[in-house]
PDB file of C-alpha atoms and ligand atoms in Angstrom:
ATOM      1  CA  SER M   1     217.691 -25.228 100.085  1.00  0.00           C
ATOM      2  CA  ASP M   2     219.074 -22.132 101.769  1.00  0.00           C
ATOM      3  CA  ILE M   3     216.619 -19.644 100.360  1.00  0.00           C
ATOM      4  CA  LEU M   4     213.538 -21.743 101.133  1.00  0.00           C
ATOM      5  CA  ASP M   5     214.781 -22.268 104.693  1.00  0.00           C
ATOM      6  CA  GLN M   6     215.302 -18.543 104.941  1.00  0.00           C
ATOM      7  CA  ILE M   7     211.710 -17.928 103.805  1.00  0.00           C
ATOM      8  CA  ALA M   8     210.437 -20.317 106.487  1.00  0.00           C
ATOM      9  CA  LYS M   9     212.594 -18.613 109.094  1.00  0.00           C
ATOM     10  CA  GLU M  10     211.489 -15.080 108.191  1.00  0.00           C
ATOM     11  CA  LEU M  11     207.866 -16.189 108.073  1.00  0.00           C
ATOM     12  CA  PHE M  12     208.188 -17.654 111.536  1.00  0.00           C
ATOM     13  CA  ALA M  13     209.697 -14.357 112.691  1.00  0.00           C
ATOM     14  CA  GLY M  14     206.839 -12.458 111.047  1.00  0.00           C
ATOM     15  CA  ASN M  15     208.956 -10.378 108.668  1.00  0.00           C
ATOM     16  CA  ALA M  16     206.454  -9.751 105.894  1.00  0.00           C
ATOM     17  CA  LYS M  17     208.805  -7.618 103.822  1.00  0.00           C
ATOM     18  CA  ALA M  18     211.632 -10.159 103.947  1.00  0.00           C
ATOM     19  CA  VAL M  19     209.238 -12.997 103.111  1.00  0.00           C
ATOM     20  CA  SER M  20     207.888 -11.091 100.141  1.00  0.00           C
ATOM     21  CA  GLU M  21     211.380 -10.256  98.835  1.00  0.00           C
ATOM     22  CA  LEU M  22     212.780 -13.740  99.390  1.00  0.00           C
ATOM     23  CA  THR M  23     209.748 -15.312  97.702  1.00  0.00           C
ATOM     24  CA  GLN M  24     210.409 -13.181  94.625  1.00  0.00           C
ATOM     25  CA  LYS M  25     214.110 -14.019  94.791  1.00  0.00           C
ATOM     26  CA  ALA M  26     213.422 -17.747  94.987  1.00  0.00           C
ATOM     27  CA  LEU M  27     211.175 -17.513  91.913  1.00  0.00           C
ATOM     28  CA  ASP M  28     213.864 -15.526  90.093  1.00  0.00           C
ATOM     29  CA  GLU M  29     216.370 -18.240  90.988  1.00  0.00           C
ATOM     30  CA  GLY M  30     214.168 -20.792  89.259  1.00  0.00           C
ATOM     31  CA  PHE M  31     212.265 -22.444  92.083  1.00  0.00           C
ATOM     32  CA  SER M  32     208.720 -23.326  91.067  1.00  0.00           C
ATOM     33  CA  PRO M  33     205.841 -21.583  92.879  1.00  0.00           C
ATOM     34  CA  GLN M  34     204.956 -25.011  94.284  1.00  0.00           C
ATOM     35  CA  GLU M  35     208.433 -25.494  95.733  1.00  0.00           C
ATOM     36  CA  VAL M  36     208.422 -22.031  97.305  1.00  0.00           C
ATOM     37  CA  LEU M  37     204.977 -22.656  98.743  1.00  0.00           C
ATOM     38  CA  ASN M  38     205.703 -26.052 100.263  1.00  0.00           C
ATOM     39  CA  GLY M  39     209.375 -25.740 101.126  1.00  0.00           C
ATOM     40  CA  GLY M  40     209.210 -22.146 102.351  1.00  0.00           C
ATOM     41  CA  LEU M  41     205.836 -20.655 103.279  1.00  0.00           C
ATOM     42  CA  ILE M  42     203.967 -23.757 104.447  1.00  0.00           C
ATOM     43  CA  LYS M  43     207.050 -25.076 106.197  1.00  0.00           C
ATOM     44  CA  GLY M  44     207.335 -21.822 108.159  1.00  0.00           C
ATOM     45  CA  MET M  45     203.625 -21.833 108.985  1.00  0.00           C
ATOM     46  CA  ASN M  46     203.877 -25.408 110.235  1.00  0.00           C
ATOM     47  CA  GLN M  47     206.623 -24.355 112.626  1.00  0.00           C
ATOM     48  CA  VAL M  48     204.344 -21.564 113.825  1.00  0.00           C
ATOM     49  CA  GLY M  49     201.607 -24.142 114.383  1.00  0.00           C
ATOM     50  CA  GLU M  50     203.884 -26.389 116.428  1.00  0.00           C
ATOM     51  CA  LYS M  51     205.057 -23.585 118.704  1.00  0.00           C
ATOM     52  CA  PHE M  52     201.501 -22.252 119.070  1.00  0.00           C
ATOM     53  CA  LYS M  53     200.312 -25.700 120.074  1.00  0.00           C
ATOM     54  CA  ALA M  54     203.124 -26.021 122.600  1.00  0.00           C
ATOM     55  CA  ASN M  55     202.189 -22.611 124.074  1.00  0.00           C
ATOM     56  CA  GLU M  56     205.604 -21.263 123.180  1.00  0.00           C
ATOM     57  CA  ILE M  57     204.097 -18.461 121.087  1.00  0.00           C
ATOM     58  CA  TYR M  58     200.662 -16.795 121.254  1.00  0.00           C
ATOM     59  CA  VAL M  59     197.928 -15.391 119.022  1.00  0.00           C
ATOM     60  CA  PRO M  60     199.669 -12.055 118.259  1.00  0.00           C
ATOM     61  CA  GLU M  61     202.792 -13.845 116.992  1.00  0.00           C
ATOM     62  CA  VAL M  62     200.646 -16.193 114.946  1.00  0.00           C
ATOM     63  CA  LEU M  63     198.783 -13.250 113.410  1.00  0.00           C
ATOM     64  CA  ILE M  64     202.025 -11.537 112.500  1.00  0.00           C
ATOM     65  CA  ALA M  65     203.300 -14.764 110.924  1.00  0.00           C
ATOM     66  CA  ALA M  66     200.000 -15.113 109.066  1.00  0.00           C
ATOM     67  CA  ARG M  67     200.489 -11.614 107.669  1.00  0.00           C
ATOM     68  CA  ALA M  68     203.964 -12.600 106.478  1.00  0.00           C
ATOM     69  CA  MET M  69     202.482 -15.722 104.883  1.00  0.00           C
ATOM     70  CA  LYS M  70     199.991 -13.533 103.011  1.00  0.00           C
ATOM     71  CA  ALA M  71     202.785 -11.270 101.796  1.00  0.00           C
ATOM     72  CA  GLY M  72     204.539 -14.304 100.322  1.00  0.00           C
ATOM     73  CA  MET M  73     201.330 -15.642  98.821  1.00  0.00           C
ATOM     74  CA  GLU M  74     200.679 -12.300  97.122  1.00  0.00           C
ATOM     75  CA  VAL M  75     203.934 -12.790  95.215  1.00  0.00           C
ATOM     76  CA  LEU M  76     203.093 -16.388  94.334  1.00  0.00           C
ATOM     77  CA  LYS M  77     199.491 -15.775  93.377  1.00  0.00           C
ATOM     78  CA  PRO M  78     200.030 -14.592  89.797  1.00  0.00           C
ATOM     79  CA  LYS M  79     202.421 -17.501  89.220  1.00  0.00           C
ATOM     80  CA  LEU M  80     200.023 -20.079  90.615  1.00  0.00           C
ATOM     81  CA  ALA M  81     197.206 -18.592  88.576  1.00  0.00           C
ATOM     82  CA  GLU M  82     199.200 -18.292  85.362  1.00  0.00           C
ATOM     83  CA  THR M  83     197.226 -20.476  82.999  1.00  0.00           C
ATOM     84  CA  GLY M  84     194.985 -18.006  81.259  1.00  0.00           C
ATOM     85  CA  VAL M  85     192.609 -20.643  79.946  1.00  0.00           C
ATOM     86  CA  GLU M  86     188.830 -20.512  79.789  1.00  0.00           C
ATOM     87  CA  PRO M  87     187.331 -21.225  83.215  1.00  0.00           C
ATOM     88  CA  VAL M  88     186.954 -24.978  83.768  1.00  0.00           C
ATOM     89  CA  ALA M  89     184.006 -24.352  86.083  1.00  0.00           C
ATOM     90  CA  ARG M  90     182.781 -21.934  88.737  1.00  0.00           C
ATOM     91  CA  PHE M  91     183.816 -22.561  92.338  1.00  0.00           C
ATOM     92  CA  VAL M  92     182.375 -20.853  95.397  1.00  0.00           C
ATOM     93  CA  ILE M  93     184.501 -21.166  98.526  1.00  0.00           C
ATOM     94  CA  GLY M  94     184.356 -19.888 102.087  1.00  0.00           C
ATOM     95  CA  THR M  95     185.403 -20.565 105.659  1.00  0.00           C
ATOM     96  CA  VAL M  96     182.380 -21.622 107.705  1.00  0.00           C
ATOM     97  CA  LYS M  97     180.542 -19.546 110.301  1.00  0.00           C
ATOM     98  CA  GLY M  98     182.439 -18.893 113.519  1.00  0.00           C
ATOM     99  CA  ASP M  99     185.776 -19.656 111.916  1.00  0.00           C
ATOM    100  CA  LEU M 100     188.269 -16.933 111.055  1.00  0.00           C
ATOM    101  CA  HIS M 101     191.097 -19.038 109.609  1.00  0.00           C
ATOM    102  CA  ASP M 102     191.685 -18.207 105.971  1.00  0.00           C
ATOM    103  CA  ILE M 103     195.214 -19.157 104.996  1.00  0.00           C
ATOM    104  CA  GLY M 104     194.365 -22.690 103.886  1.00  0.00           C
ATOM    105  CA  LYS M 105     191.159 -21.531 102.221  1.00  0.00           C
ATOM    106  CA  ASN M 106     193.079 -18.861 100.314  1.00  0.00           C
ATOM    107  CA  LEU M 107     195.596 -21.454  99.173  1.00  0.00           C
ATOM    108  CA  VAL M 108     192.849 -23.713  97.886  1.00  0.00           C
ATOM    109  CA  ALA M 109     191.284 -20.721  96.102  1.00  0.00           C
ATOM    110  CA  MET M 110     194.609 -19.816  94.512  1.00  0.00           C
ATOM    111  CA  MET M 111     195.367 -23.337  93.346  1.00  0.00           C
ATOM    112  CA  MET M 112     191.881 -23.661  91.892  1.00  0.00           C
ATOM    113  CA  GLU M 113     192.371 -20.384  90.062  1.00  0.00           C
ATOM    114  CA  GLY M 114     195.694 -21.676  88.845  1.00  0.00           C
ATOM    115  CA  ALA M 115     193.938 -24.764  87.518  1.00  0.00           C
ATOM    116  CA  GLY M 116     191.548 -22.575  85.508  1.00  0.00           C
ATOM    117  CA  PHE M 117     188.522 -22.396  87.783  1.00  0.00           C
ATOM    118  CA  GLU M 118     186.612 -19.156  88.222  1.00  0.00           C
ATOM    119  CA  VAL M 119     186.720 -18.649  91.978  1.00  0.00           C
ATOM    120  CA  ILE M 120     184.184 -16.734  94.033  1.00  0.00           C
ATOM    121  CA  ASP M 121     185.663 -16.337  97.502  1.00  0.00           C
ATOM    122  CA  LEU M 122     183.088 -15.525 100.186  1.00  0.00           C
ATOM    123  CA  GLY M 123     185.758 -14.984 102.842  1.00  0.00           C
ATOM    124  CA  ILE M 124     185.640 -16.090 106.467  1.00  0.00           C
ATOM    125  CA  ASP M 125     182.855 -16.603 108.997  1.00  0.00           C
ATOM    126  CA  VAL M 126     180.401 -17.393 106.203  1.00  0.00           C
ATOM    127  CA  PRO M 127     176.867 -18.311 107.337  1.00  0.00           C
ATOM    128  CA  ALA M 128     174.788 -20.890 105.462  1.00  0.00           C
ATOM    129  CA  GLU M 129     172.524 -18.197 103.972  1.00  0.00           C
ATOM    130  CA  LYS M 130     175.494 -16.528 102.326  1.00  0.00           C
ATOM    131  CA  PHE M 131     176.586 -19.794 100.694  1.00  0.00           C
ATOM    132  CA  ILE M 132     173.018 -20.362  99.515  1.00  0.00           C
ATOM    133  CA  GLN M 133     172.733 -16.850  98.131  1.00  0.00           C
ATOM    134  CA  ALA M 134     176.014 -17.341  96.257  1.00  0.00           C
ATOM    135  CA  ILE M 135     174.829 -20.652  94.788  1.00  0.00           C
ATOM    136  CA  LYS M 136     171.688 -18.940  93.498  1.00  0.00           C
ATOM    137  CA  GLU M 137     173.524 -15.915  92.196  1.00  0.00           C
ATOM    138  CA  HIS M 138     176.639 -17.484  90.649  1.00  0.00           C
ATOM    139  CA  GLN M 139     175.344 -20.952  89.725  1.00  0.00           C
ATOM    140  CA  PRO M 140     178.650 -22.657  90.560  1.00  0.00           C
ATOM    141  CA  GLN M 141     179.226 -26.308  89.742  1.00  0.00           C
ATOM    142  CA  LEU M 142     181.221 -26.715  92.939  1.00  0.00           C
ATOM    143  CA  VAL M 143     181.089 -25.324  96.479  1.00  0.00           C
ATOM    144  CA  GLY M 144     183.980 -25.588  98.919  1.00  0.00           C
ATOM    145  CA  MET M 145     183.817 -25.231 102.678  1.00  0.00           C
ATOM    146  CA  SER M 146     186.843 -24.861 104.896  1.00  0.00           C
ATOM    147  CA  ALA M 147     186.882 -25.353 108.683  1.00  0.00           C
ATOM    148  CA  LEU M 148     189.927 -25.239 110.947  1.00  0.00           C
ATOM    149  CA  LEU M 149     188.366 -25.779 114.348  1.00  0.00           C
ATOM    150  CA  THR M 150     186.765 -28.890 115.776  1.00  0.00           C
ATOM    151  CA  THR M 151     184.064 -26.547 117.065  1.00  0.00           C
ATOM    152  CA  THR M 152     183.263 -25.125 113.611  1.00  0.00           C
ATOM    153  CA  MET M 153     183.596 -28.220 111.421  1.00  0.00           C
ATOM    154  CA  ILE M 154     180.104 -29.207 112.565  1.00  0.00           C
ATOM    155  CA  GLN M 155     178.889 -26.149 110.630  1.00  0.00           C
ATOM    156  CA  ILE M 156     179.586 -28.127 107.488  1.00  0.00           C
ATOM    157  CA  ARG M 157     176.850 -30.558 108.447  1.00  0.00           C
ATOM    158  CA  GLU M 158     174.475 -27.683 109.255  1.00  0.00           C
ATOM    159  CA  ASN M 159     175.244 -25.986 105.958  1.00  0.00           C
ATOM    160  CA  LEU M 160     174.540 -29.143 103.974  1.00  0.00           C
ATOM    161  CA  LYS M 161     171.185 -29.425 105.735  1.00  0.00           C
ATOM    162  CA  ALA M 162     170.447 -25.786 104.944  1.00  0.00           C
ATOM    163  CA  PHE M 163     171.367 -26.341 101.273  1.00  0.00           C
ATOM    164  CA  GLN M 164     168.908 -29.239 101.220  1.00  0.00           C
ATOM    165  CA  GLU M 165     166.158 -27.139 102.794  1.00  0.00           C
ATOM    166  CA  ALA M 166     166.801 -24.299 100.366  1.00  0.00           C
ATOM    167  CA  GLY M 167     166.538 -26.747  97.485  1.00  0.00           C
ATOM    168  CA  VAL M 168     170.019 -26.075  96.141  1.00  0.00           C
ATOM    169  CA  ARG M 169     171.892 -29.150  97.375  1.00  0.00           C
ATOM    170  CA  ASP M 170     171.440 -31.063  94.113  1.00  0.00           C
ATOM    171  CA  GLN M 171     172.674 -28.169  91.984  1.00  0.00           C
ATOM    172  CA  VAL M 172     176.231 -28.373  93.255  1.00  0.00           C
ATOM    173  CA  LYS M 173     179.000 -30.738  94.239  1.00  0.00           C
ATOM    174  CA  VAL M 174     180.357 -29.977  97.692  1.00  0.00           C
ATOM    175  CA  MET M 175     184.001 -30.348  98.643  1.00  0.00           C
ATOM    176  CA  VAL M 176     185.226 -29.912 102.211  1.00  0.00           C
ATOM    177  CA  GLY M 177     188.567 -29.562 103.939  1.00  0.00           C
ATOM    178  CA  GLY M 178     190.618 -28.004 106.703  1.00  0.00           C
ATOM    179  CA  ALA M 179     192.893 -29.465 109.362  1.00  0.00           C
ATOM    180  CA  PRO M 180     190.308 -31.303 111.529  1.00  0.00           C
ATOM    181  CA  VAL M 181     188.211 -32.486 108.560  1.00  0.00           C
ATOM    182  CA  THR M 182     188.645 -36.075 107.377  1.00  0.00           C
ATOM    183  CA  GLN M 183     187.288 -38.298 104.611  1.00  0.00           C
ATOM    184  CA  LYS M 184     185.291 -40.118 107.252  1.00  0.00           C
ATOM    185  CA  PHE M 185     183.686 -36.873 108.426  1.00  0.00           C
ATOM    186  CA  ALA M 186     182.970 -35.820 104.861  1.00  0.00           C
ATOM    187  CA  ASP M 187     181.217 -39.143 104.235  1.00  0.00           C
ATOM    188  CA  GLU M 188     179.222 -38.895 107.451  1.00  0.00           C
ATOM    189  CA  VAL M 189     177.845 -35.441 106.693  1.00  0.00           C
ATOM    190  CA  GLY M 190     177.178 -36.252 103.061  1.00  0.00           C
ATOM    191  CA  ALA M 191     179.696 -34.015 101.314  1.00  0.00           C
ATOM    192  CA  ASP M 192     180.664 -35.129  97.818  1.00  0.00           C
ATOM    193  CA  GLY M 193     184.391 -34.902  98.351  1.00  0.00           C
ATOM    194  CA  TYR M 194     187.223 -34.209 100.750  1.00  0.00           C
ATOM    195  CA  ALA M 195     190.764 -33.047 100.087  1.00  0.00           C
ATOM    196  CA  PRO M 196     193.632 -33.008 102.598  1.00  0.00           C
ATOM    197  CA  ASP M 197     195.539 -30.172 100.923  1.00  0.00           C
ATOM    198  CA  ALA M 198     195.267 -27.494  98.263  1.00  0.00           C
ATOM    199  CA  ALA M 199     196.860 -29.502  95.461  1.00  0.00           C
ATOM    200  CA  SER M 200     194.606 -32.502  96.088  1.00  0.00           C
ATOM    201  CA  ALA M 201     191.645 -30.112  96.195  1.00  0.00           C
ATOM    202  CA  VAL M 202     192.218 -29.387  92.518  1.00  0.00           C
ATOM    203  CA  ASP M 203     192.426 -33.099  91.675  1.00  0.00           C
ATOM    204  CA  LYS M 204     189.313 -33.826  93.708  1.00  0.00           C
ATOM    205  CA  ALA M 205     187.415 -30.961  92.078  1.00  0.00           C
ATOM    206  CA  LYS M 206     188.233 -32.277  88.620  1.00  0.00           C
ATOM    207  CA  GLU M 207     187.268 -35.781  89.678  1.00  0.00           C
ATOM    208  CA  LEU M 208     183.919 -34.572  91.067  1.00  0.00           C
ATOM    209  CA  LEU M 209     183.074 -32.619  87.942  1.00  0.00           C
ATOM    210  CA  GLY M 210     184.581 -35.089  85.499  1.00  0.00           C
TER     211      GLY M 210
HETATM  212 CO1  LIG W 301     194.133 -20.905 115.112  1.00  0.00          CO
HETATM  213  N1  LIG W 301     193.892 -22.756 115.704  1.00  0.00           N
HETATM  214  N2  LIG W 301     192.883 -20.327 116.465  1.00  0.00           N
HETATM  215  N3  LIG W 301     194.596 -19.120 114.522  1.00  0.00           N
HETATM  216  N4  LIG W 301     195.582 -21.699 114.112  1.00  0.00           N
HETATM  217  C1  LIG W 301     194.615 -23.810 114.889  1.00  0.00           C
HETATM  218  C2  LIG W 301     193.725 -24.320 113.764  1.00  0.00           C
HETATM  219  C3  LIG W 301     194.911 -24.906 116.003  1.00  0.00           C
HETATM  220  C4  LIG W 301     195.028 -26.324 115.448  1.00  0.00           C
HETATM  221  C5  LIG W 301     196.156 -24.488 116.786  1.00  0.00           C
HETATM  222  C6  LIG W 301     196.473 -25.421 117.934  1.00  0.00           C
HETATM  223  O1  LIG W 301     195.968 -25.255 119.007  1.00  0.00           O
HETATM  224  N5  LIG W 301     197.295 -26.400 117.705  1.00  0.00           N
HETATM  225  C7  LIG W 301     193.694 -24.714 116.973  1.00  0.00           C
HETATM  226  C8  LIG W 301     192.449 -25.548 116.657  1.00  0.00           C
HETATM  227  C9  LIG W 301     192.219 -26.660 117.663  1.00  0.00           C
HETATM  228  C10 LIG W 301     191.045 -27.447 117.259  1.00  0.00           C
HETATM  229  O2  LIG W 301     189.947 -26.984 117.117  1.00  0.00           O
HETATM  230  N6  LIG W 301     191.265 -28.734 117.090  1.00  0.00           N
HETATM  231  C11 LIG W 301     193.435 -23.223 116.794  1.00  0.00           C
HETATM  232  C12 LIG W 301     192.752 -22.420 117.746  1.00  0.00           C
HETATM  233  C13 LIG W 301     192.362 -23.121 119.020  1.00  0.00           C
HETATM  234  C14 LIG W 301     192.461 -21.057 117.529  1.00  0.00           C
HETATM  235  C15 LIG W 301     191.710 -20.097 118.458  1.00  0.00           C
HETATM  236  C16 LIG W 301     190.486 -20.671 119.158  1.00  0.00           C
HETATM  237  C17 LIG W 301     192.771 -19.582 119.454  1.00  0.00           C
HETATM  238  C18 LIG W 301     192.237 -18.669 120.514  1.00  0.00           C
HETATM  239  O3  LIG W 301     191.794 -17.603 120.229  1.00  0.00           O
HETATM  240  N7  LIG W 301     192.302 -19.169 121.722  1.00  0.00           N
HETATM  241  C19 LIG W 301     191.336 -18.941 117.525  1.00  0.00           C
HETATM  242  C20 LIG W 301     189.967 -19.158 116.852  1.00  0.00           C
HETATM  243  C21 LIG W 301     189.531 -17.993 116.010  1.00  0.00           C
HETATM  244  C22 LIG W 301     188.343 -18.358 115.155  1.00  0.00           C
HETATM  245  O4  LIG W 301     188.495 -18.891 114.080  1.00  0.00           O
HETATM  246  N8  LIG W 301     187.147 -18.103 115.649  1.00  0.00           N
HETATM  247  C23 LIG W 301     192.443 -19.050 116.516  1.00  0.00           C
HETATM  248  C24 LIG W 301     192.960 -17.967 115.849  1.00  0.00           C
HETATM  249  C25 LIG W 301     193.999 -18.020 114.944  1.00  0.00           C
HETATM  250  C26 LIG W 301     194.626 -16.769 114.332  1.00  0.00           C
HETATM  251  C27 LIG W 301     193.605 -15.674 113.992  1.00  0.00           C
HETATM  252  C28 LIG W 301     195.637 -16.231 115.322  1.00  0.00           C
HETATM  253  C29 LIG W 301     195.377 -17.387 113.096  1.00  0.00           C
HETATM  254  C30 LIG W 301     194.538 -17.356 111.796  1.00  0.00           C
HETATM  255  C31 LIG W 301     194.998 -16.275 110.845  1.00  0.00           C
HETATM  256  C32 LIG W 301     194.375 -16.442 109.489  1.00  0.00           C
HETATM  257  O5  LIG W 301     193.987 -17.504 109.048  1.00  0.00           O
HETATM  258  N9  LIG W 301     194.242 -15.331 108.813  1.00  0.00           N
HETATM  259  C33 LIG W 301     195.509 -18.860 113.515  1.00  0.00           C
HETATM  260  C34 LIG W 301     196.419 -19.768 112.908  1.00  0.00           C
HETATM  261  C35 LIG W 301     197.338 -19.207 111.862  1.00  0.00           C
HETATM  262  C36 LIG W 301     196.454 -21.135 113.269  1.00  0.00           C
HETATM  263  C37 LIG W 301     197.479 -22.213 112.864  1.00  0.00           C
HETATM  264  C38 LIG W 301     198.762 -21.915 113.627  1.00  0.00           C
HETATM  265  C39 LIG W 301     197.817 -22.306 111.403  1.00  0.00           C
HETATM  266  C40 LIG W 301     196.624 -22.507 110.484  1.00  0.00           C
HETATM  267  C41 LIG W 301     197.105 -22.360 109.076  1.00  0.00           C
HETATM  268  O6  LIG W 301     196.960 -21.311 108.478  1.00  0.00           O
HETATM  269  N10 LIG W 301     197.785 -23.402 108.566  1.00  0.00           N
HETATM  270  C42 LIG W 301     196.748 -23.535 113.321  1.00  0.00           C
HETATM  271  C43 LIG W 301     197.701 -24.622 113.757  1.00  0.00           C
HETATM  272  C44 LIG W 301     198.064 -25.537 112.622  1.00  0.00           C
HETATM  273  O7  LIG W 301     197.258 -25.819 111.749  1.00  0.00           O
HETATM  274  N11 LIG W 301     199.228 -26.036 112.620  1.00  0.00           N
HETATM  275  C45 LIG W 301     195.700 -23.039 114.221  1.00  0.00           C
HETATM  276  C46 LIG W 301     198.412 -23.384 107.270  1.00  0.00           C
HETATM  277  C47 LIG W 301     197.379 -23.755 106.213  1.00  0.00           C
HETATM  278  C48 LIG W 301     198.091 -23.782 104.851  1.00  0.00           C
HETATM  279  O8  LIG W 301     196.901 -25.049 106.500  1.00  0.00           O
HETATM  280  O9  LIG W 301     194.593 -24.202 107.073  1.00  0.00           O
HETATM  281  O10 LIG W 301     195.190 -26.658 107.398  1.00  0.00           O
HETATM  282  P1  LIG W 301     195.326 -25.390 106.636  1.00  0.00           P
HETATM  283  O11 LIG W 301     194.881 -25.653 105.136  1.00  0.00           O
HETATM  284  C49 LIG W 301     195.361 -26.734 104.370  1.00  0.00           C
HETATM  285  C50 LIG W 301     194.489 -27.986 104.447  1.00  0.00           C
HETATM  286  O12 LIG W 301     193.785 -28.120 105.660  1.00  0.00           O
HETATM  287  C51 LIG W 301     193.630 -27.898 103.244  1.00  0.00           C
HETATM  288  O13 LIG W 301     194.436 -27.253 102.300  1.00  0.00           O
HETATM  289  C52 LIG W 301     195.237 -26.280 102.932  1.00  0.00           C
HETATM  290  C53 LIG W 301     196.541 -26.161 102.185  1.00  0.00           C
HETATM  291  O14 LIG W 301     197.214 -27.380 102.057  1.00  0.00           O
HETATM  292  N12 LIG W 301     192.340 -27.200 103.275  1.00  0.00           N
HETATM  293  C54 LIG W 301     191.361 -27.540 102.403  1.00  0.00           C
HETATM  294  C55 LIG W 301     191.930 -26.153 103.989  1.00  0.00           C
HETATM  295  N13 LIG W 301     190.707 -25.793 103.624  1.00  0.00           N
HETATM  296  C56 LIG W 301     190.328 -26.622 102.641  1.00  0.00           C
HETATM  297  C57 LIG W 301     189.152 -26.700 101.900  1.00  0.00           C
HETATM  298  C58 LIG W 301     189.045 -27.686 100.914  1.00  0.00           C
HETATM  299  C59 LIG W 301     190.081 -28.586 100.708  1.00  0.00           C
HETATM  300  C60 LIG W 301     191.248 -28.525 101.438  1.00  0.00           C
HETATM  301  O15 LIG W 301     187.979 -27.824 100.147  1.00  0.00           O
HETATM  302  C61 LIG W 301     187.026 -26.806 100.126  1.00  0.00           C
END
């Protein structure tokens, strides 16, 4: 559609204000939050990723686009989270140590919130000790780890070891994800589940806890 294409285009150009306004407009026109997310925001971010990979744009442009993505997500957040039911379960999530990517992690957090989970978001660059502390403090049923770099995904393995050593591994189910993470990797490191995207993360979470 025109408006979703426009959202993608403005996101690519890094116009946070336009993205925010168009996101609201698309919702007002009757597009579902899911449609706006996939057909507008994520589509624009994928174009950013392609150009970044091809060295046609650089980190500053990507950061500006990421800020525009956040502006759009702020508008969507209440819609995605609009269920108002009792929390299904508690979910601790974070991006692993050394990794500063948070857009995908935030999306997973939002979708989980939307599905009725109570979400405790530890942010980015989260060391094992911080995950462990959060498990002890919040007693979540589920822990999620996000990694976007091939150099940081190995942290997932380290974290699982640390959970074991701290004696908290058996208290929680662990779900992992992020662009370089695969089902195969999740199996190898002994995570309980893997999800390729934010919507499947919700399904996987329910499956793991079901
Ligand atoms: Co970075 N970066 N980046 N970057 N960046 C990638 C990931 C990269 C693939 C780009 C490329 O070269 N093609 C590449 C990684 C290469 C690799 O390791 N294989 C890369 C690189 C190299 C880097 C730097 C090293 C660049 C540099 O400085 N030279 C640097 C590292 C910084 C660091 O982390 N220490 C860096 C920096 C950055 C920015 C800061 C500029 C910015 C991040 C801003 C931010 O997050 N606030 C950035 C961005 C935006 C990207 C790309 C363009 C987009 C990532 C994104 O947000 N995608 C990315 C290229 C790309 O992916 N196309 C790239 C949209 C998001 C919705 O998708 O995060 O995959 P994603 O999340 C999905 C799923 O993966 C899944 O659900 C989400 C929604 O569907 N998912 C989960 C994610 N977490 C999950 C957890 C789950 C379940 C599912 O369970 C818990």
